[in-house]
Amino acid sequence: MSKFYLLTVGVCFFCSFLSAQTRKISGQVTDAKSGETLIGVSILVKGTSQGTSTDTNGKFSLNISGSETVLVVNYVGYLKKEVNAGNQTQLQIKLTPNETALSEVVVIGYGTVKKRDLTGSVVSVKGEDIAKVPSSNPLESIQGKVPGVDITRSSGAASSGVNINIRGTRSISAGNGPLIIVDGVQYSSLQDLNPNDIASMEILKDASSTAIYGSRGANGVILITTKKGISGLATVSLNTYYGVSKVSRYPSVMNAEQYIEQRRQANRTTGNWSSPADDVKIFNSAEYTAIQNKEYLDYQDLIFHDGSQQDYQLGVRAGTEKTKVYFSLDYLDEKGVLKMDKSSRYTARLNLDQSIGKYFTTGMQGQFTHYEQDNRRDPLNQVNKISPLGTLYDNEGKFIVYPLAGTFVSPLADEQPDVYSNQTIINRTLLSAYMEFKPFKGLVARSNLGVNLNSDRTGTYADRFSLDRNGSVPKATYSASNGHLINIENYITYTKEIKDHAFTVTGINSLLYNRSDNIAASGENQLLKSQLFYGLGNTQNQAVNTAYTMNNLISFAGRLNYAYKGKYLLTATGRTDGSSKLAEGNKWAFFPSAAVAWRVSDEQFLKDNKIISDLKLKYSYGIAGSDNINSYSTQSSLSRIGFAYDDAPALAYGYSPRVGNLDLTWEKTKTSDFGLEIALFKNRITATVDYYDSKTYDLLLNRSLPPTDGVISVIQNIAKTRNKGIEVYISSKNIVNKDFQWTTNISFSRNREKIVELAGGAQSDVLNSWFVGSPIQSFYDYEKIGIWQTADAAEAAKYGQKPGDIRVSDLNNDGKIDATNDRKIIGTNRPDWSGGLENTFTYKAWDLNIYLFARMGQTVYAEFLRRYDPQGINNSSTIINYWTPENASNDFPRPNKNISFNSTLYSTSLGYTDGSFIRLRNITLGYTVPKNTLEKSFIKSVRIYATARNPFTYTKSSLLKEYDPERGGSEGAPMTKLYTVGLNVTF
């Protein structure tokens, strides 16, 4: 046999062997319910990167090796399926629609409900979505992502809180903040919670959803559920990040050359300056020397520094079928962009659940939070107006307390040793315990006891040469407060299904017991600086004040959830609240609500619809109440006043400026809500739309009284307001395949707020800027239309003005400007609309999240636009482009040595500008280490990420090109941008 023949036989045998090991599998993928073929289904050979996808007819073909190959079939909107191909060459694969999203359990207060059965307006946010954006407050992570929820950070200081309104502002004088419930207990500060401890956050917006909380839920409810233990192997998680914070868009001040020029122009106007030779006449000797020596300072550059934010959280989840435990420790450290502005937070949490026999379950949730804070007295008002001339230190290297021998201390004075201290210590303890009894299927009886303990103390010391004291004697203060809130609740729930009928009945009894007390002491000229605020016994002019506050709330409530065939839904709620804050005979009120929903997609005519996957229509109506005013508002209190007989001091008391009202009753709001929830193309696109209309009446309003009454004000149930708006949320799975996914979320909110009625039928209260038909916080002023120009000299003279003066509108065209007829509503700080656009991209192990936030249409009344000194003595903002004969500015009036800003005609009109902005709120790039890399280690998952928060902001007004409009107009505690790197590890 020849070698060629043997080689040929060998090759044929090898080819036959390969042919036996590799075979072609074909098939088709269809919907298990409708039989519809599915296009673009991902089919992957398990354990490999080999795969394909179905064509336009739902068909596929794939060459595979081996006889026991498993195919992983994955498609958006369907449950993932694994198919063992065996020896088959032709497969018919049926995928089951994934209704997990509709089956998700949503917390609604005193219970849960499947998302598909929701009748109210509730938004649920998962804990992992909250933890995506590194922040000290969980609410910052959802800014702009939840329609109808307006969130802004109160300032850029370390551990500053956030401002939050749900569906606008209803009350004028009473509080408008939402109720916050953490693990069933009312809580005051979400700032204490680490985002990694949160399992879910539910925001209840309409009357039907909030009614179960009665008067406490009038302004919306935020429900926080923290993580619980799990049975099986213990899971340990480590989450940490470190970031550097920088000032975000802060308005600059004039440099030395610009400052000198403004002083010259101010004196030129009055004839005191005509050339640099006259500088010696308009600058004092210290200023003139500094100019000659070119001694210039940039105080902003000296005062601002890079801050930092770092967080370290360790969590453990473990347990058995009977006992489940979650434990976490957290340390958060923040340093602001100003020295002496820092905060450290230490948190420990323990959640425990224990089954006892067949019928009982008990458990507890506990959290302890400890803060240590240094608070900086904001120096920026001084920084922004002080002359940029001079030096920080004299020839001997000593700090110059009074620059240029002036009358105000240096903005950097508080940073000097032993000059200023402001320290706060806060301890908060949140404890809740429950006992649950399930005697038979469907019945659950539960008792909750919640305790919220707060204690804090703040001490300050200001030396003689601090910003606060400015040469007067040193002063120290010490204040402390203690508070406890006890919440006792008992409720019973019964669930039953009878053929096509399903119902859940809940009955609730609740007692809220709230107590607080505080003390404030102060003294001057203490013996030693080093004693700070601890040695008040050694001070002079000592003063001590104490206070005590108490209020109770008792409630009874009931709720019925009913469903017929799972597609006709009803929720009815009634709650009675009794508040100790209100007057006798008016303490109790009943708050009803009802909601209906129709799951249209469950009807036969939409069963097999290829476009609409899910459709639900809903409507709710209810009445909510509010008693959110100070305790004892029904009473007229006494306060000590200064008095003497001849020269001898004597005790004397008088009524406090606010008189009590013995007729105070509940503030109430009627709200209707129309909603639509829809999913398209096998849940590829989902959307919710809500239209709401809230009418608030019997407002708890602080009404001004005539001085002849002997008091200043009284709280009464007067006035009406209205909020109506639309909310839209759209989520789209744009691309989903084996390696690459792209999802988009869009949110949009538009709220129209207005005052409907004021006391006595008045159309306006100019003193408080309240106007019927306008939002509660409106700006009422002259309308600036420019600056009088040289060509307009004759026209300006008719109004008693001249070129270079501020020109305002003559609204009634009567040839004169007066406060009664020529002022109007300039704008409001309420936005026309706000919204967010979030895109998430995933490619293999990489993920990228980009989130844009917009707040459009609000007016900002900016402090830096009013920090203009036409006399040229104090510094001004760089953006201020003032008029001169050679610079025909239409922005700011001509400098004038003889006229201060407050004396400048119509100067208040200079601060208004359009505050619309679009912000790149967050951009995060992450990498998750592949699981096969870690499978032989004890590490379960590792993710590394980098985040930029607020890196870019666009403002519609050019006047705000150096200002962050989220700050709302203030120059204090500037907003920041944060750049972080982080690590998430699970063991």
PDB file of C-alpha atoms in Angstrom, residues 747-752 830-836 853-858 916-918:
ATOM      1  CA  SER A 747     -38.450  62.124  32.886  1.00  0.00           C
ATOM      2  CA  PHE A 748     -40.492  65.310  32.528  1.00  0.00           C
ATOM      3  CA  SER A 749     -42.391  67.390  35.091  1.00  0.00           C
ATOM      4  CA  ARG A 750     -44.471  70.513  34.630  1.00  0.00           C
ATOM      5  CA  ASN A 751     -46.253  72.069  37.597  1.00  0.00           C
ATOM      6  CA  ARG A 752     -48.413  75.183  37.693  1.00  0.00           C
ATOM      7  CA  ARG A 830     -40.517  77.867  40.366  1.00  0.00           C
ATOM      8  CA  PRO A 831     -39.426  76.252  37.064  1.00  0.00           C
ATOM      9  CA  ASP A 832     -41.721  76.009  34.052  1.00  0.00           C
ATOM     10  CA  TRP A 833     -40.552  72.430  33.715  1.00  0.00           C
ATOM     11  CA  SER A 834     -37.787  70.120  34.784  1.00  0.00           C
ATOM     12  CA  GLY A 835     -36.590  66.775  33.595  1.00  0.00           C
ATOM     13  CA  GLY A 836     -33.814  64.317  33.083  1.00  0.00           C
ATOM     14  CA  PHE A 853     -30.722  67.255  34.246  1.00  0.00           C
ATOM     15  CA  ALA A 854     -32.611  70.391  33.206  1.00  0.00           C
ATOM     16  CA  ARG A 855     -34.529  72.992  35.196  1.00  0.00           C
ATOM     17  CA  MET A 856     -36.048  75.553  32.879  1.00  0.00           C
ATOM     18  CA  GLY A 857     -38.044  78.747  33.192  1.00  0.00           C
ATOM     19  CA  GLN A 858     -37.338  79.873  36.749  1.00  0.00           C
ATOM     20  CA  SER A 916     -32.761  78.115  33.269  1.00  0.00           C
ATOM     21  CA  PHE A 917     -29.961  75.569  33.167  1.00  0.00           C
ATOM     22  CA  ILE A 918     -28.994  72.181  31.787  1.00  0.00           C
TER      23      ILE A 918
END
